[in-house]
Amino acid sequence: MAILGAGPAGLTAAIYAARALLAPVVFEKGVPGGQLNETDLIENWPGTGGPVSARDLMAALRRQAEELGTEIVAAEVTALEPGEATHRVVTTAFSVEARAVSVCPGARPREIRVPGAERLKGRGVSYCATCDGYFFRDRPIVVLGAGDAALTEALFLTRFASRVSVVVRHPESDPRAVRASATVRRRAEENPKIEFLWNRSVEEIVGDASVTGLRLRRLDTGEIEEVAADGVFVSIGRDPQTGFLGGVLELEDGYIVTDERMRTSVAGVFAAGDGRLGARAYSQAIVAAGEGAVAALEAERYVLDELVGVAR
């Protein structure tokens, strides 16, 4: 079984596939652990008794998968070529054949498209609070986004920043203005370092050598205002890493379409995690892990059915 991606979905799929003796091989172009390597703490993983290091949790999943016999290969998958008995997984260096494939590519942070954002990326514009938060000790910063990930990052950044301003595109009275869970929102609202800038959109990120502020438009009046900030942390959603699957699997808005059993439009190819259409609304590690388990269980069933058919 080939598993594309080593985030929580891929590593959990590998654990289940290894226990089913499917000889899983995991392909990962980055560091195993996926996006959780860029997260500080996980507070809602069952059985931990409290906050746990995201990186430590992913390292433990990797060790468990490897101890059960999973091979993890550092390689970027560039194509998936479906076949009858097997499917070919093509990387930048080689290709392999697999009876079953689980596609767990995850999703990457979506970049903001406003003047100054690209030019100042890495010079005050960041897409990873845990990576860059330390560099903004005692300095004012802005967070763009109003979902769970954005407010969680805002809370994390209060450890370092003198002030964290959260820009929200909707008025405070709009019940859909903040999409974070009630618990996360309450913690953000109660934190004295966090302020919400309601009903505003970003017009420009300004600065020469580095970020010095933002130009915001008040959506009720059209007024432009300047907000001083040394850093801008963007958390406005994610884009699925499925570009190599175009024309191979059925996609919708870039996300992989499956049924409730994680089966894609190609027999023997399954999908799980944040790159799957049904999971895009959740983006939770525990959801991805559960889907990875289902994908591996369905792959086991598929391989056994195929082998029985060949034997007959």
PDB file of C-alpha atoms in Angstrom:
ATOM      1  CA  MET A   1       0.000   0.000   0.000  1.00  0.00           C
ATOM      2  CA  ALA A   2       1.332   3.426  -0.957  1.00  0.00           C
ATOM      3  CA  ILE A   3       0.408   6.343   1.290  1.00  0.00           C
ATOM      4  CA  LEU A   4       0.942   9.856  -0.051  1.00  0.00           C
ATOM      5  CA  GLY A   5       1.575  12.234   2.833  1.00  0.00           C
ATOM      6  CA  ALA A   6       2.817  11.812   6.403  1.00  0.00           C
ATOM      7  CA  GLY A   7       0.455  14.010   8.387  1.00  0.00           C
ATOM      8  CA  PRO A   8      -1.949  12.572  10.972  1.00  0.00           C
ATOM      9  CA  ALA A   9      -4.069  10.976   8.218  1.00  0.00           C
ATOM     10  CA  GLY A  10      -1.129   9.359   6.458  1.00  0.00           C
ATOM     11  CA  LEU A  11       0.640   8.135   9.589  1.00  0.00           C
ATOM     12  CA  THR A  12      -2.559   6.676  11.039  1.00  0.00           C
ATOM     13  CA  ALA A  13      -3.290   4.981   7.728  1.00  0.00           C
ATOM     14  CA  ALA A  14       0.231   3.539   7.866  1.00  0.00           C
ATOM     15  CA  ILE A  15      -0.316   2.155  11.373  1.00  0.00           C
ATOM     16  CA  TYR A  16      -3.507   0.391  10.330  1.00  0.00           C
ATOM     17  CA  ALA A  17      -2.041  -0.785   7.027  1.00  0.00           C
ATOM     18  CA  ALA A  18       1.020  -2.201   8.776  1.00  0.00           C
ATOM     19  CA  ARG A  19      -1.152  -4.106  11.225  1.00  0.00           C
ATOM     20  CA  ALA A  20      -3.010  -5.527   8.225  1.00  0.00           C
ATOM     21  CA  LEU A  21       0.316  -6.638   6.656  1.00  0.00           C
ATOM     22  CA  LEU A  22      -0.163  -4.387   3.633  1.00  0.00           C
ATOM     23  CA  ALA A  23       3.538  -3.407   3.582  1.00  0.00           C
ATOM     24  CA  PRO A  24       2.844   0.343   3.689  1.00  0.00           C
ATOM     25  CA  VAL A  25       5.258   2.816   2.132  1.00  0.00           C
ATOM     26  CA  VAL A  26       4.689   6.476   3.037  1.00  0.00           C
ATOM     27  CA  PHE A  27       5.893   9.211   0.697  1.00  0.00           C
ATOM     28  CA  GLU A  28       6.511  12.647   2.206  1.00  0.00           C
ATOM     29  CA  LYS A  29       8.319  15.559   0.552  1.00  0.00           C
ATOM     30  CA  GLY A  30       8.671  17.507   3.802  1.00  0.00           C
ATOM     31  CA  VAL A  31       9.043  16.581   7.451  1.00  0.00           C
ATOM     32  CA  PRO A  32       6.701  13.777   8.632  1.00  0.00           C
ATOM     33  CA  GLY A  33       3.967  15.289  10.729  1.00  0.00           C
ATOM     34  CA  GLY A  34       2.557  17.643   8.119  1.00  0.00           C
ATOM     35  CA  GLN A  35       1.118  20.998   9.151  1.00  0.00           C
ATOM     36  CA  LEU A  36       1.176  20.005  12.807  1.00  0.00           C
ATOM     37  CA  ASN A  37       4.929  20.551  12.754  1.00  0.00           C
ATOM     38  CA  GLU A  38       4.018  24.245  12.563  1.00  0.00           C
ATOM     39  CA  THR A  39       1.596  24.054  15.501  1.00  0.00           C
ATOM     40  CA  ASP A  40       2.523  24.562  19.134  1.00  0.00           C
ATOM     41  CA  LEU A  41       0.104  22.624  21.323  1.00  0.00           C
ATOM     42  CA  ILE A  42      -2.884  20.339  20.786  1.00  0.00           C
ATOM     43  CA  GLU A  43      -5.414  20.617  23.593  1.00  0.00           C
ATOM     44  CA  ASN A  44      -8.152  18.304  22.337  1.00  0.00           C
ATOM     45  CA  TRP A  45      -6.413  15.049  21.419  1.00  0.00           C
ATOM     46  CA  PRO A  46      -8.275  12.345  23.368  1.00  0.00           C
ATOM     47  CA  GLY A  47      -6.504  10.662  26.247  1.00  0.00           C
ATOM     48  CA  THR A  48      -3.627  13.099  26.695  1.00  0.00           C
ATOM     49  CA  GLY A  49      -5.045  14.618  29.867  1.00  0.00           C
ATOM     50  CA  GLY A  50      -4.277  18.132  28.686  1.00  0.00           C
ATOM     51  CA  PRO A  51      -2.164  20.078  26.187  1.00  0.00           C
ATOM     52  CA  VAL A  52       0.416  18.037  24.296  1.00  0.00           C
ATOM     53  CA  SER A  53       3.200  19.142  21.974  1.00  0.00           C
ATOM     54  CA  ALA A  54       1.977  18.747  18.394  1.00  0.00           C
ATOM     55  CA  ARG A  55       5.454  17.841  17.186  1.00  0.00           C
ATOM     56  CA  ASP A  56       5.895  15.257  19.946  1.00  0.00           C
ATOM     57  CA  LEU A  57       2.542  13.699  19.075  1.00  0.00           C
ATOM     58  CA  MET A  58       3.443  13.427  15.403  1.00  0.00           C
ATOM     59  CA  ALA A  59       6.873  12.023  16.276  1.00  0.00           C
ATOM     60  CA  ALA A  60       5.157   9.350  18.382  1.00  0.00           C
ATOM     61  CA  LEU A  61       2.825   8.452  15.495  1.00  0.00           C
ATOM     62  CA  ARG A  62       5.810   8.155  13.184  1.00  0.00           C
ATOM     63  CA  ARG A  63       7.699   5.894  15.605  1.00  0.00           C
ATOM     64  CA  GLN A  64       4.664   3.671  16.021  1.00  0.00           C
ATOM     65  CA  ALA A  65       4.193   3.356  12.267  1.00  0.00           C
ATOM     66  CA  GLU A  66       7.866   2.541  11.697  1.00  0.00           C
ATOM     67  CA  GLU A  67       7.999   0.039  14.555  1.00  0.00           C
ATOM     68  CA  LEU A  68       5.092  -1.806  12.936  1.00  0.00           C
ATOM     69  CA  GLY A  69       7.014  -2.050   9.670  1.00  0.00           C
ATOM     70  CA  THR A  70       6.126   1.111   7.723  1.00  0.00           C
ATOM     71  CA  GLU A  71       8.756   2.470   5.364  1.00  0.00           C
ATOM     72  CA  ILE A  72       8.834   6.271   5.167  1.00  0.00           C
ATOM     73  CA  VAL A  73      10.432   7.647   2.008  1.00  0.00           C
ATOM     74  CA  ALA A  74      11.521  11.261   1.605  1.00  0.00           C
ATOM     75  CA  ALA A  75      10.266  11.973  -1.911  1.00  0.00           C
ATOM     76  CA  GLU A  76       7.836  14.257  -3.690  1.00  0.00           C
ATOM     77  CA  VAL A  77       5.072  12.500  -5.582  1.00  0.00           C
ATOM     78  CA  THR A  78       4.530  14.124  -8.972  1.00  0.00           C
ATOM     79  CA  ALA A  79       1.932  11.817 -10.502  1.00  0.00           C
ATOM     80  CA  LEU A  80      -0.454   8.984  -9.808  1.00  0.00           C
ATOM     81  CA  GLU A  81      -1.077   6.650 -12.738  1.00  0.00           C
ATOM     82  CA  PRO A  82      -4.029   4.290 -12.142  1.00  0.00           C
ATOM     83  CA  GLY A  83      -3.862   0.757 -13.485  1.00  0.00           C
ATOM     84  CA  GLU A  84      -5.894  -2.438 -13.330  1.00  0.00           C
ATOM     85  CA  ALA A  85      -4.149  -4.676 -10.793  1.00  0.00           C
ATOM     86  CA  THR A  86      -1.824  -1.985  -9.447  1.00  0.00           C
ATOM     87  CA  HIS A  87      -1.359   1.779  -9.474  1.00  0.00           C
ATOM     88  CA  ARG A  88       1.892   3.564 -10.239  1.00  0.00           C
ATOM     89  CA  VAL A  89       3.158   6.248  -7.871  1.00  0.00           C
ATOM     90  CA  VAL A  90       5.674   8.501  -9.618  1.00  0.00           C
ATOM     91  CA  THR A  91       8.167  10.617  -7.677  1.00  0.00           C
ATOM     92  CA  THR A  92      10.874  13.011  -8.817  1.00  0.00           C
ATOM     93  CA  ALA A  93      13.427  10.168  -8.603  1.00  0.00           C
ATOM     94  CA  PHE A  94      11.646   6.840  -9.127  1.00  0.00           C
ATOM     95  CA  SER A  95       8.269   5.112  -9.312  1.00  0.00           C
ATOM     96  CA  VAL A  96       6.627   2.200  -7.488  1.00  0.00           C
ATOM     97  CA  GLU A  97       3.622  -0.037  -8.024  1.00  0.00           C
ATOM     98  CA  ALA A  98       1.016  -0.528  -5.285  1.00  0.00           C
ATOM     99  CA  ARG A  99      -2.149  -2.579  -5.045  1.00  0.00           C
ATOM    100  CA  ALA A 100      -3.819   0.188  -3.039  1.00  0.00           C
ATOM    101  CA  VAL A 101      -3.098   3.874  -2.541  1.00  0.00           C
ATOM    102  CA  SER A 102      -4.210   6.270   0.187  1.00  0.00           C
ATOM    103  CA  VAL A 103      -3.870   9.923  -0.824  1.00  0.00           C
ATOM    104  CA  CYS A 104      -3.362  12.149   2.232  1.00  0.00           C
ATOM    105  CA  PRO A 105      -1.803  15.333   0.830  1.00  0.00           C
ATOM    106  CA  GLY A 106      -3.188  17.805   3.357  1.00  0.00           C
ATOM    107  CA  ALA A 107      -3.560  21.511   2.676  1.00  0.00           C
ATOM    108  CA  ARG A 108      -1.233  24.506   2.851  1.00  0.00           C
ATOM    109  CA  PRO A 109      -1.952  27.989   4.242  1.00  0.00           C
ATOM    110  CA  ARG A 110      -3.672  30.271   1.748  1.00  0.00           C
ATOM    111  CA  GLU A 111      -1.691  33.408   0.975  1.00  0.00           C
ATOM    112  CA  ILE A 112      -3.291  36.819   1.046  1.00  0.00           C
ATOM    113  CA  ARG A 113      -3.325  38.759  -2.246  1.00  0.00           C
ATOM    114  CA  VAL A 114      -2.976  42.428  -1.368  1.00  0.00           C
ATOM    115  CA  PRO A 115      -0.242  44.940  -2.213  1.00  0.00           C
ATOM    116  CA  GLY A 116       2.848  44.421  -0.092  1.00  0.00           C
ATOM    117  CA  ALA A 117       2.020  40.870   1.016  1.00  0.00           C
ATOM    118  CA  GLU A 118       4.324  39.034  -1.381  1.00  0.00           C
ATOM    119  CA  ARG A 119       7.103  41.618  -1.202  1.00  0.00           C
ATOM    120  CA  LEU A 120       7.179  41.538   2.619  1.00  0.00           C
ATOM    121  CA  LYS A 121       6.754  37.782   3.016  1.00  0.00           C
ATOM    122  CA  GLY A 122       9.427  36.667   5.465  1.00  0.00           C
ATOM    123  CA  ARG A 123      10.011  40.295   6.434  1.00  0.00           C
ATOM    124  CA  GLY A 124       7.086  40.654   8.783  1.00  0.00           C
ATOM    125  CA  VAL A 125       4.421  38.761   6.836  1.00  0.00           C
ATOM    126  CA  SER A 126       4.186  35.204   8.159  1.00  0.00           C
ATOM    127  CA  TYR A 127       1.949  32.172   7.723  1.00  0.00           C
ATOM    128  CA  CYS A 128       3.275  30.312  10.766  1.00  0.00           C
ATOM    129  CA  ALA A 129       2.882  31.737  14.264  1.00  0.00           C
ATOM    130  CA  THR A 130       4.874  28.982  15.964  1.00  0.00           C
ATOM    131  CA  CYS A 131       7.706  29.441  13.477  1.00  0.00           C
ATOM    132  CA  ASP A 132       8.003  33.211  13.709  1.00  0.00           C
ATOM    133  CA  GLY A 133       6.225  34.420  16.819  1.00  0.00           C
ATOM    134  CA  TYR A 134       9.421  34.567  18.860  1.00  0.00           C
ATOM    135  CA  PHE A 135      10.844  37.265  16.580  1.00  0.00           C
ATOM    136  CA  PHE A 136       8.130  39.721  17.626  1.00  0.00           C
ATOM    137  CA  ARG A 137       8.753  39.955  21.343  1.00  0.00           C
ATOM    138  CA  ASP A 138       7.247  43.129  22.828  1.00  0.00           C
ATOM    139  CA  ARG A 139       6.133  44.337  19.408  1.00  0.00           C
ATOM    140  CA  PRO A 140       2.611  44.968  18.030  1.00  0.00           C
ATOM    141  CA  ILE A 141       1.299  42.457  15.498  1.00  0.00           C
ATOM    142  CA  VAL A 142      -1.867  41.814  13.506  1.00  0.00           C
ATOM    143  CA  VAL A 143      -3.624  38.503  12.831  1.00  0.00           C
ATOM    144  CA  LEU A 144      -5.753  38.152   9.692  1.00  0.00           C
ATOM    145  CA  GLY A 145      -8.515  35.575  10.033  1.00  0.00           C
ATOM    146  CA  ALA A 146     -11.362  34.680  12.369  1.00  0.00           C
ATOM    147  CA  GLY A 147     -11.468  30.890  12.447  1.00  0.00           C
ATOM    148  CA  ASP A 148     -10.208  28.421  15.028  1.00  0.00           C
ATOM    149  CA  ALA A 149      -6.701  28.443  13.580  1.00  0.00           C
ATOM    150  CA  ALA A 150      -6.510  32.250  13.514  1.00  0.00           C
ATOM    151  CA  LEU A 151      -7.666  32.775  17.093  1.00  0.00           C
ATOM    152  CA  THR A 152      -5.514  29.911  18.351  1.00  0.00           C
ATOM    153  CA  GLU A 153      -2.526  31.590  16.721  1.00  0.00           C
ATOM    154  CA  ALA A 154      -3.554  34.939  18.204  1.00  0.00           C
ATOM    155  CA  LEU A 155      -3.604  33.398  21.673  1.00  0.00           C
ATOM    156  CA  PHE A 156      -0.208  31.815  21.090  1.00  0.00           C
ATOM    157  CA  LEU A 157       1.244  35.111  19.882  1.00  0.00           C
ATOM    158  CA  THR A 158       0.247  36.901  23.096  1.00  0.00           C
ATOM    159  CA  ARG A 159       3.204  35.125  24.687  1.00  0.00           C
ATOM    160  CA  PHE A 160       5.495  37.376  22.693  1.00  0.00           C
ATOM    161  CA  ALA A 161       3.725  40.424  21.281  1.00  0.00           C
ATOM    162  CA  SER A 162       2.898  43.632  23.121  1.00  0.00           C
ATOM    163  CA  ARG A 163      -0.486  43.714  21.363  1.00  0.00           C
ATOM    164  CA  VAL A 164      -2.346  41.356  19.013  1.00  0.00           C
ATOM    165  CA  SER A 165      -4.993  42.927  16.768  1.00  0.00           C
ATOM    166  CA  VAL A 166      -7.355  40.515  15.009  1.00  0.00           C
ATOM    167  CA  VAL A 167      -8.873  41.855  11.781  1.00  0.00           C
ATOM    168  CA  VAL A 168     -12.394  40.555  11.092  1.00  0.00           C
ATOM    169  CA  ARG A 169     -14.234  41.290   7.838  1.00  0.00           C
ATOM    170  CA  HIS A 170     -17.692  41.290   9.436  1.00  0.00           C
ATOM    171  CA  PRO A 171     -19.380  43.464  12.080  1.00  0.00           C
ATOM    172  CA  GLU A 172     -19.335  42.243  15.658  1.00  0.00           C
ATOM    173  CA  SER A 173     -23.133  41.816  15.544  1.00  0.00           C
ATOM    174  CA  ASP A 174     -22.885  39.223  12.741  1.00  0.00           C
ATOM    175  CA  PRO A 175     -23.150  35.735  14.320  1.00  0.00           C
ATOM    176  CA  ARG A 176     -20.945  34.406  11.498  1.00  0.00           C
ATOM    177  CA  ALA A 177     -18.229  36.995  12.009  1.00  0.00           C
ATOM    178  CA  VAL A 178     -16.053  34.659  14.074  1.00  0.00           C
ATOM    179  CA  ARG A 179     -15.973  31.040  12.932  1.00  0.00           C
ATOM    180  CA  ALA A 180     -13.916  29.762  15.854  1.00  0.00           C
ATOM    181  CA  SER A 181     -15.351  27.484  18.508  1.00  0.00           C
ATOM    182  CA  ALA A 182     -17.051  29.152  21.467  1.00  0.00           C
ATOM    183  CA  THR A 183     -14.238  28.124  23.817  1.00  0.00           C
ATOM    184  CA  VAL A 184     -11.470  29.564  21.659  1.00  0.00           C
ATOM    185  CA  ARG A 185     -13.419  32.756  21.007  1.00  0.00           C
ATOM    186  CA  ARG A 186     -14.064  33.294  24.708  1.00  0.00           C
ATOM    187  CA  ARG A 187     -10.415  32.835  25.557  1.00  0.00           C
ATOM    188  CA  ALA A 188      -9.436  35.349  22.873  1.00  0.00           C
ATOM    189  CA  GLU A 189     -12.017  37.899  24.008  1.00  0.00           C
ATOM    190  CA  GLU A 190     -10.888  37.579  27.624  1.00  0.00           C
ATOM    191  CA  ASN A 191      -7.186  37.968  26.825  1.00  0.00           C
ATOM    192  CA  PRO A 192      -6.114  41.546  27.661  1.00  0.00           C
ATOM    193  CA  LYS A 193      -3.513  41.585  24.873  1.00  0.00           C
ATOM    194  CA  ILE A 194      -6.026  40.823  22.115  1.00  0.00           C
ATOM    195  CA  GLU A 195      -8.218  43.414  20.424  1.00  0.00           C
ATOM    196  CA  PHE A 196     -10.678  42.830  17.584  1.00  0.00           C
ATOM    197  CA  LEU A 197     -10.848  45.204  14.634  1.00  0.00           C
ATOM    198  CA  TRP A 198     -14.360  44.518  13.343  1.00  0.00           C
ATOM    199  CA  ASN A 199     -15.825  45.126   9.889  1.00  0.00           C
ATOM    200  CA  ARG A 200     -12.522  45.857   8.188  1.00  0.00           C
ATOM    201  CA  SER A 201     -10.712  44.582   5.123  1.00  0.00           C
ATOM    202  CA  VAL A 202      -6.995  44.741   4.348  1.00  0.00           C
ATOM    203  CA  GLU A 203      -6.112  47.147   1.554  1.00  0.00           C
ATOM    204  CA  GLU A 204      -2.324  47.020   1.799  1.00  0.00           C
ATOM    205  CA  ILE A 205       0.539  45.812   3.957  1.00  0.00           C
ATOM    206  CA  VAL A 206       3.068  48.617   4.173  1.00  0.00           C
ATOM    207  CA  GLY A 207       6.777  48.864   4.887  1.00  0.00           C
ATOM    208  CA  ASP A 208      10.076  49.206   3.076  1.00  0.00           C
ATOM    209  CA  ALA A 209      12.630  46.720   4.420  1.00  0.00           C
ATOM    210  CA  SER A 210      10.046  45.171   6.775  1.00  0.00           C
ATOM    211  CA  VAL A 211       6.413  45.516   7.822  1.00  0.00           C
ATOM    212  CA  THR A 212       5.533  48.769   9.569  1.00  0.00           C
ATOM    213  CA  GLY A 213       1.753  48.595   9.383  1.00  0.00           C
ATOM    214  CA  LEU A 214      -1.413  47.996   7.388  1.00  0.00           C
ATOM    215  CA  ARG A 215      -3.982  50.079   5.572  1.00  0.00           C
ATOM    216  CA  LEU A 216      -7.476  48.887   6.504  1.00  0.00           C
ATOM    217  CA  ARG A 217     -10.825  49.867   5.006  1.00  0.00           C
ATOM    218  CA  ARG A 218     -13.815  50.213   7.298  1.00  0.00           C
ATOM    219  CA  LEU A 219     -16.533  48.365   5.398  1.00  0.00           C
ATOM    220  CA  ASP A 220     -19.372  50.437   6.875  1.00  0.00           C
ATOM    221  CA  THR A 221     -17.983  53.864   5.931  1.00  0.00           C
ATOM    222  CA  GLY A 222     -15.278  53.162   3.361  1.00  0.00           C
ATOM    223  CA  GLU A 223     -12.807  55.086   5.502  1.00  0.00           C
ATOM    224  CA  ILE A 224      -9.146  54.074   5.208  1.00  0.00           C
ATOM    225  CA  GLU A 225      -7.180  53.837   8.441  1.00  0.00           C
ATOM    226  CA  GLU A 226      -3.550  53.088   9.239  1.00  0.00           C
ATOM    227  CA  VAL A 227      -2.678  50.474  11.860  1.00  0.00           C
ATOM    228  CA  ALA A 228       0.890  50.258  13.109  1.00  0.00           C
ATOM    229  CA  ALA A 229       2.311  46.740  13.342  1.00  0.00           C
ATOM    230  CA  ASP A 230       5.674  45.039  13.058  1.00  0.00           C
ATOM    231  CA  GLY A 231       4.238  41.686  12.015  1.00  0.00           C
ATOM    232  CA  VAL A 232       1.253  40.311  10.104  1.00  0.00           C
ATOM    233  CA  PHE A 233       0.238  36.699  10.673  1.00  0.00           C
ATOM    234  CA  VAL A 234      -2.141  35.355   8.036  1.00  0.00           C
ATOM    235  CA  SER A 235      -4.618  32.570   8.771  1.00  0.00           C
ATOM    236  CA  ILE A 236      -7.358  32.798   6.126  1.00  0.00           C
ATOM    237  CA  GLY A 237      -7.781  29.186   5.129  1.00  0.00           C
ATOM    238  CA  ARG A 238      -5.896  26.458   3.325  1.00  0.00           C
ATOM    239  CA  ASP A 239      -5.491  25.149  -0.191  1.00  0.00           C
ATOM    240  CA  PRO A 240      -5.398  21.383  -0.842  1.00  0.00           C
ATOM    241  CA  GLN A 241      -2.116  20.049  -2.183  1.00  0.00           C
ATOM    242  CA  THR A 242      -3.740  18.078  -4.983  1.00  0.00           C
ATOM    243  CA  GLY A 243      -2.358  19.710  -8.128  1.00  0.00           C
ATOM    244  CA  PHE A 244      -0.721  16.472  -9.256  1.00  0.00           C
ATOM    245  CA  LEU A 245      -4.098  14.699  -9.203  1.00  0.00           C
ATOM    246  CA  GLY A 246      -5.881  16.801 -11.815  1.00  0.00           C
ATOM    247  CA  GLY A 247      -7.426  14.591 -14.476  1.00  0.00           C
ATOM    248  CA  VAL A 248      -6.746  11.464 -12.390  1.00  0.00           C
ATOM    249  CA  LEU A 249      -9.198  11.662  -9.496  1.00  0.00           C
ATOM    250  CA  GLU A 250     -12.486  13.513  -9.266  1.00  0.00           C
ATOM    251  CA  LEU A 251     -11.845  16.869  -7.587  1.00  0.00           C
ATOM    252  CA  GLU A 252     -14.109  19.690  -6.435  1.00  0.00           C
ATOM    253  CA  ASP A 253     -12.481  23.073  -5.817  1.00  0.00           C
ATOM    254  CA  GLY A 254      -9.221  21.156  -5.676  1.00  0.00           C
ATOM    255  CA  TYR A 255     -10.430  18.794  -2.949  1.00  0.00           C
ATOM    256  CA  ILE A 256     -10.638  15.026  -3.506  1.00  0.00           C
ATOM    257  CA  VAL A 257     -14.167  13.678  -3.812  1.00  0.00           C
ATOM    258  CA  THR A 258     -14.839  10.415  -1.948  1.00  0.00           C
ATOM    259  CA  ASP A 259     -17.759   8.461  -0.576  1.00  0.00           C
ATOM    260  CA  GLU A 260     -18.251   7.808   3.149  1.00  0.00           C
ATOM    261  CA  ARG A 261     -15.770   4.914   2.920  1.00  0.00           C
ATOM    262  CA  MET A 262     -12.977   7.198   1.676  1.00  0.00           C
ATOM    263  CA  ARG A 263     -13.142   5.621  -1.806  1.00  0.00           C
ATOM    264  CA  THR A 264     -12.233   7.950  -4.652  1.00  0.00           C
ATOM    265  CA  SER A 265     -13.378   7.834  -8.259  1.00  0.00           C
ATOM    266  CA  VAL A 266     -10.643   5.248  -8.974  1.00  0.00           C
ATOM    267  CA  ALA A 267     -10.990   1.741  -7.539  1.00  0.00           C
ATOM    268  CA  GLY A 268      -8.190   0.954  -5.107  1.00  0.00           C
ATOM    269  CA  VAL A 269      -7.382   4.621  -4.456  1.00  0.00           C
ATOM    270  CA  PHE A 270      -8.586   6.145  -1.197  1.00  0.00           C
ATOM    271  CA  ALA A 271      -8.238   9.606   0.324  1.00  0.00           C
ATOM    272  CA  ALA A 272      -8.194  11.043   3.832  1.00  0.00           C
ATOM    273  CA  GLY A 273      -7.471  14.228   5.729  1.00  0.00           C
ATOM    274  CA  ASP A 274      -7.563  17.917   4.909  1.00  0.00           C
ATOM    275  CA  GLY A 275      -7.193  17.353   1.165  1.00  0.00           C
ATOM    276  CA  ARG A 276     -10.509  15.444   1.077  1.00  0.00           C
ATOM    277  CA  LEU A 277     -13.688  17.331   0.255  1.00  0.00           C
ATOM    278  CA  GLY A 278     -15.661  16.061   3.263  1.00  0.00           C
ATOM    279  CA  ALA A 279     -12.963  17.063   5.741  1.00  0.00           C
ATOM    280  CA  ARG A 280     -12.399  20.652   4.589  1.00  0.00           C
ATOM    281  CA  ALA A 281     -14.950  22.024   7.076  1.00  0.00           C
ATOM    282  CA  TYR A 282     -13.161  20.523  10.070  1.00  0.00           C
ATOM    283  CA  SER A 283      -9.381  20.648   9.595  1.00  0.00           C
ATOM    284  CA  GLN A 284      -8.765  18.800  12.839  1.00  0.00           C
ATOM    285  CA  ALA A 285      -5.941  16.348  13.496  1.00  0.00           C
ATOM    286  CA  ILE A 286      -8.251  13.825  15.143  1.00  0.00           C
ATOM    287  CA  VAL A 287     -10.625  13.912  12.143  1.00  0.00           C
ATOM    288  CA  ALA A 288      -7.736  13.359   9.738  1.00  0.00           C
ATOM    289  CA  ALA A 289      -6.443  10.469  11.848  1.00  0.00           C
ATOM    290  CA  GLY A 290      -9.867   8.817  11.918  1.00  0.00           C
ATOM    291  CA  GLU A 291     -10.185   9.143   8.164  1.00  0.00           C
ATOM    292  CA  GLY A 292      -6.712   7.667   7.734  1.00  0.00           C
ATOM    293  CA  ALA A 293      -7.820   4.624   9.723  1.00  0.00           C
ATOM    294  CA  VAL A 294     -10.948   4.217   7.575  1.00  0.00           C
ATOM    295  CA  ALA A 295      -8.908   4.541   4.373  1.00  0.00           C
ATOM    296  CA  ALA A 296      -6.530   1.790   5.494  1.00  0.00           C
ATOM    297  CA  LEU A 297      -9.348  -0.503   6.595  1.00  0.00           C
ATOM    298  CA  GLU A 298     -11.059  -0.041   3.242  1.00  0.00           C
ATOM    299  CA  ALA A 299      -7.765  -0.637   1.448  1.00  0.00           C
ATOM    300  CA  GLU A 300      -7.344  -3.892   3.341  1.00  0.00           C
ATOM    301  CA  ARG A 301     -10.841  -4.965   2.293  1.00  0.00           C
ATOM    302  CA  TYR A 302     -10.142  -3.965  -1.317  1.00  0.00           C
ATOM    303  CA  VAL A 303      -6.847  -5.881  -1.507  1.00  0.00           C
ATOM    304  CA  LEU A 304      -8.343  -9.000   0.037  1.00  0.00           C
ATOM    305  CA  ASP A 305     -11.296  -8.892  -2.375  1.00  0.00           C
ATOM    306  CA  GLU A 306      -8.897  -8.495  -5.312  1.00  0.00           C
ATOM    307  CA  LEU A 307      -6.727 -11.390  -4.144  1.00  0.00           C
ATOM    308  CA  VAL A 308      -9.763 -13.635  -3.712  1.00  0.00           C
ATOM    309  CA  GLY A 309     -10.874 -12.703  -7.203  1.00  0.00           C
ATOM    310  CA  VAL A 310      -7.461 -13.607  -8.625  1.00  0.00           C
ATOM    311  CA  ALA A 311      -7.476 -16.923  -6.730  1.00  0.00           C
ATOM    312  CA  ARG A 312     -10.841 -17.796  -8.252  1.00  0.00           C
TER     313      ARG A 312
END
